[in-house]
């Protein structure tokens, strides 16, 4: 420890050099992760425009509220955070066709009240088909969830 302090006392510019090196390493990592993120979002946008991704809309029956902590798995072993669409008014998940298990929690209220009750986590199985949007429905009274076909007046 005394040796390190004596080196720093003799050559104080070493501290500045080490901090500069760490700064540039962190900037390189930031640029790399930013490019990777942009590439991912560009790919998702292309897939959405081509219609490869289907939308799974979320709805709560007999109450009001929000879905949160939504996780998706195909194999039952590894869970991923769900990717939501960029629509503001009607939340939906963007998924490739296949069989999924969805785990979610909700913050719900039965009537017009500022107080929410947190419920969950719940699990539901989804079948996502090509070019077909569906609705994941959660019943606030029975705590059951199921899948329905998407219709404009269904939300």
Tab-separated table of C-alpha atoms in Angstrom:
chain	number	residue	atom	x	y	z
A	1	UNK	CA	0.000	0.000	0.000
A	2	UNK	CA	2.858	2.380	0.840
A	3	UNK	CA	4.467	1.561	-2.495
A	4	UNK	CA	1.299	2.539	-4.401
A	5	UNK	CA	1.008	5.800	-2.465
A	6	UNK	CA	4.658	6.633	-3.109
A	7	UNK	CA	4.222	5.986	-6.868
A	8	UNK	CA	1.161	8.251	-6.928
A	9	UNK	CA	3.031	10.933	-4.959
A	10	UNK	CA	6.001	10.779	-7.361
A	11	UNK	CA	3.898	10.640	-10.538
A	12	UNK	CA	0.442	12.203	-9.951
A	13	UNK	CA	-0.365	12.162	-13.680
A	14	UNK	CA	-0.882	8.355	-13.427
A	15	UNK	CA	-4.225	8.922	-11.672
A	16	UNK	CA	-5.398	11.155	-14.513
A	17	UNK	CA	-4.171	8.595	-17.068
A	18	UNK	CA	-6.015	5.702	-15.400
A	19	UNK	CA	-9.243	7.711	-15.100
A	20	UNK	CA	-8.968	8.747	-18.765
A	21	UNK	CA	-8.496	5.123	-19.848
A	22	UNK	CA	-11.545	4.005	-17.839
A	23	UNK	CA	-13.570	6.874	-19.300
A	24	UNK	CA	-12.757	5.855	-22.865
A	25	UNK	CA	-13.458	2.189	-22.146
A	26	UNK	CA	-16.884	3.100	-20.759
A	27	UNK	CA	-17.598	5.333	-23.783
A	28	UNK	CA	-16.673	2.523	-26.188
A	29	UNK	CA	-18.991	0.149	-24.321
A	30	UNK	CA	-21.783	2.756	-24.390
A	31	UNK	CA	-21.420	3.266	-28.159
A	32	UNK	CA	-21.381	-0.503	-28.738
A	33	UNK	CA	-24.523	-1.094	-26.664
A	34	UNK	CA	-26.268	1.879	-28.321
A	35	UNK	CA	-25.572	0.486	-31.811
A	36	UNK	CA	-26.764	-2.943	-30.737
A	37	UNK	CA	-29.972	-1.469	-29.301
A	38	UNK	CA	-30.642	0.611	-32.439
A	39	UNK	CA	-30.141	-2.450	-34.621
A	40	UNK	CA	-32.602	-4.439	-32.484
A	41	UNK	CA	-35.285	-1.754	-32.607
A	42	UNK	CA	-34.800	-1.352	-36.353
A	43	UNK	CA	-35.265	-5.107	-36.809
A	44	UNK	CA	-38.412	-5.065	-34.658
A	45	UNK	CA	-39.788	-2.153	-36.686
A	46	UNK	CA	-39.157	-4.033	-39.946
A	47	UNK	CA	-40.813	-7.176	-38.557
A	48	UNK	CA	-43.806	-5.126	-37.408
A	49	UNK	CA	-44.179	-3.457	-40.820
A	50	UNK	CA	-43.919	-6.821	-42.613
A	51	UNK	CA	-46.655	-8.254	-40.382
A	52	UNK	CA	-44.468	-11.012	-38.956
A	53	UNK	CA	-45.199	-9.968	-35.371
A	54	UNK	CA	-48.738	-10.528	-34.138
A	55	UNK	CA	-50.299	-8.353	-31.467
A	56	UNK	CA	-51.755	-9.725	-28.255
A	57	UNK	CA	-53.978	-7.048	-26.728
A	58	UNK	CA	-54.537	-6.971	-22.956
A	59	UNK	CA	-57.970	-6.444	-21.380
A	60	UNK	CA	-59.411	-6.599	-17.859
A	61	UNK	CA	-63.075	-7.603	-17.472
A	62	UNK	CA	-65.156	-6.411	-14.501
A	63	UNK	CA	-62.706	-3.737	-13.479
A	64	UNK	CA	-60.080	-1.231	-14.444
A	65	UNK	CA	-56.341	-1.447	-14.179
A	66	UNK	CA	-52.993	-2.184	-15.720
A	67	UNK	CA	-50.892	-5.226	-16.472
A	68	UNK	CA	-47.330	-5.142	-15.167
A	69	UNK	CA	-44.363	-7.518	-14.791
A	70	UNK	CA	-45.410	-9.332	-17.964
A	71	UNK	CA	-43.031	-12.183	-18.789
A	72	UNK	CA	-43.136	-14.625	-21.714
A	73	UNK	CA	-41.650	-18.082	-22.272
A	74	UNK	CA	-41.833	-20.655	-25.042
A	75	UNK	CA	-40.106	-23.570	-23.322
A	76	UNK	CA	-41.103	-23.000	-19.683
A	77	UNK	CA	-37.501	-22.655	-18.521
A	78	UNK	CA	-36.300	-19.197	-19.499
A	79	UNK	CA	-38.616	-16.209	-18.959
A	80	UNK	CA	-38.210	-12.965	-20.901
A	81	UNK	CA	-39.723	-9.556	-20.276
A	82	UNK	CA	-42.510	-8.972	-22.787
A	83	UNK	CA	-42.034	-6.400	-25.532
A	84	UNK	CA	-44.946	-3.971	-25.678
A	85	UNK	CA	-46.011	-2.130	-28.803
A	86	UNK	CA	-45.580	1.626	-28.998
A	87	UNK	CA	-49.336	2.267	-28.921
A	88	UNK	CA	-50.323	4.484	-26.023
A	89	UNK	CA	-54.068	3.928	-25.647
A	90	UNK	CA	-54.354	0.161	-26.105
A	91	UNK	CA	-51.487	-1.929	-24.688
A	92	UNK	CA	-50.441	-4.962	-26.692
A	93	UNK	CA	-47.603	-7.453	-26.759
A	94	UNK	CA	-45.639	-8.098	-29.937
A	95	UNK	CA	-44.992	-11.832	-30.392
A	96	UNK	CA	-43.866	-14.189	-33.124
A	97	UNK	CA	-46.246	-17.038	-33.992
A	98	UNK	CA	-46.046	-19.978	-31.586
A	99	UNK	CA	-47.172	-21.350	-28.219
A	100	UNK	CA	-46.371	-19.193	-25.200
A	101	UNK	CA	-46.838	-19.122	-21.473
A	102	UNK	CA	-47.427	-15.620	-20.172
A	103	UNK	CA	-46.918	-14.638	-16.543
A	104	UNK	CA	-48.323	-11.301	-15.426
A	105	UNK	CA	-49.512	-9.288	-12.456
A	106	UNK	CA	-52.184	-6.631	-12.435
A	107	UNK	CA	-53.045	-3.498	-10.523
A	108	UNK	CA	-56.841	-3.494	-10.598
A	109	UNK	CA	-59.844	-1.771	-9.098
A	110	UNK	CA	-63.444	-2.846	-9.427
A	111	UNK	CA	-65.036	0.578	-9.706
A	112	UNK	CA	-64.250	4.243	-9.858
A	113	UNK	CA	-61.776	4.488	-7.011
A	114	UNK	CA	-58.227	5.748	-6.659
A	115	UNK	CA	-57.195	2.635	-4.711
A	116	UNK	CA	-55.667	-0.244	-6.631
A	117	UNK	CA	-55.205	-3.809	-5.464
A	118	UNK	CA	-52.150	-5.636	-6.704
A	119	UNK	CA	-52.955	-9.161	-7.809
A	120	UNK	CA	-50.753	-11.849	-9.200
A	121	UNK	CA	-48.656	-13.328	-10.573
A	122	UNK	CA	-50.994	-15.224	-12.887
A	123	UNK	CA	-50.132	-17.602	-15.705
A	124	UNK	CA	-51.903	-18.113	-19.011
A	125	UNK	CA	-51.177	-20.039	-22.196
A	126	UNK	CA	-51.354	-18.254	-25.537
A	127	UNK	CA	-51.451	-19.530	-29.095
A	128	UNK	CA	-50.200	-16.843	-31.471
A	129	UNK	CA	-50.909	-17.425	-35.156
A	130	UNK	CA	-49.533	-15.760	-38.293
A	131	UNK	CA	-51.159	-12.430	-39.177
A	132	UNK	CA	-53.833	-12.859	-36.496
A	133	UNK	CA	-54.189	-10.534	-33.519
A	134	UNK	CA	-55.650	-11.894	-30.283
A	135	UNK	CA	-56.779	-10.598	-26.888
A	136	UNK	CA	-55.607	-11.808	-23.472
A	137	UNK	CA	-58.574	-11.296	-21.136
A	138	UNK	CA	-58.312	-11.247	-17.341
A	139	UNK	CA	-61.501	-11.391	-15.246
A	140	UNK	CA	-61.140	-9.269	-12.115
A	141	UNK	CA	-63.931	-11.128	-10.287
A	142	UNK	CA	-62.970	-14.766	-10.891
A	143	UNK	CA	-59.212	-14.168	-11.388
A	144	UNK	CA	-59.341	-16.323	-14.529
A	145	UNK	CA	-57.601	-15.510	-17.796
A	146	UNK	CA	-58.203	-16.707	-21.337
A	147	UNK	CA	-57.535	-15.899	-24.978
A	148	UNK	CA	-60.051	-14.485	-27.465
A	149	UNK	CA	-59.907	-13.535	-31.120
A	150	UNK	CA	-59.366	-9.834	-31.753
A	151	UNK	CA	-62.283	-7.734	-32.963
A	152	UNK	CA	-62.452	-3.930	-33.026
A	153	UNK	CA	-65.390	-3.762	-30.586
A	154	UNK	CA	-63.850	-6.505	-28.403
A	155	UNK	CA	-61.597	-4.076	-26.536
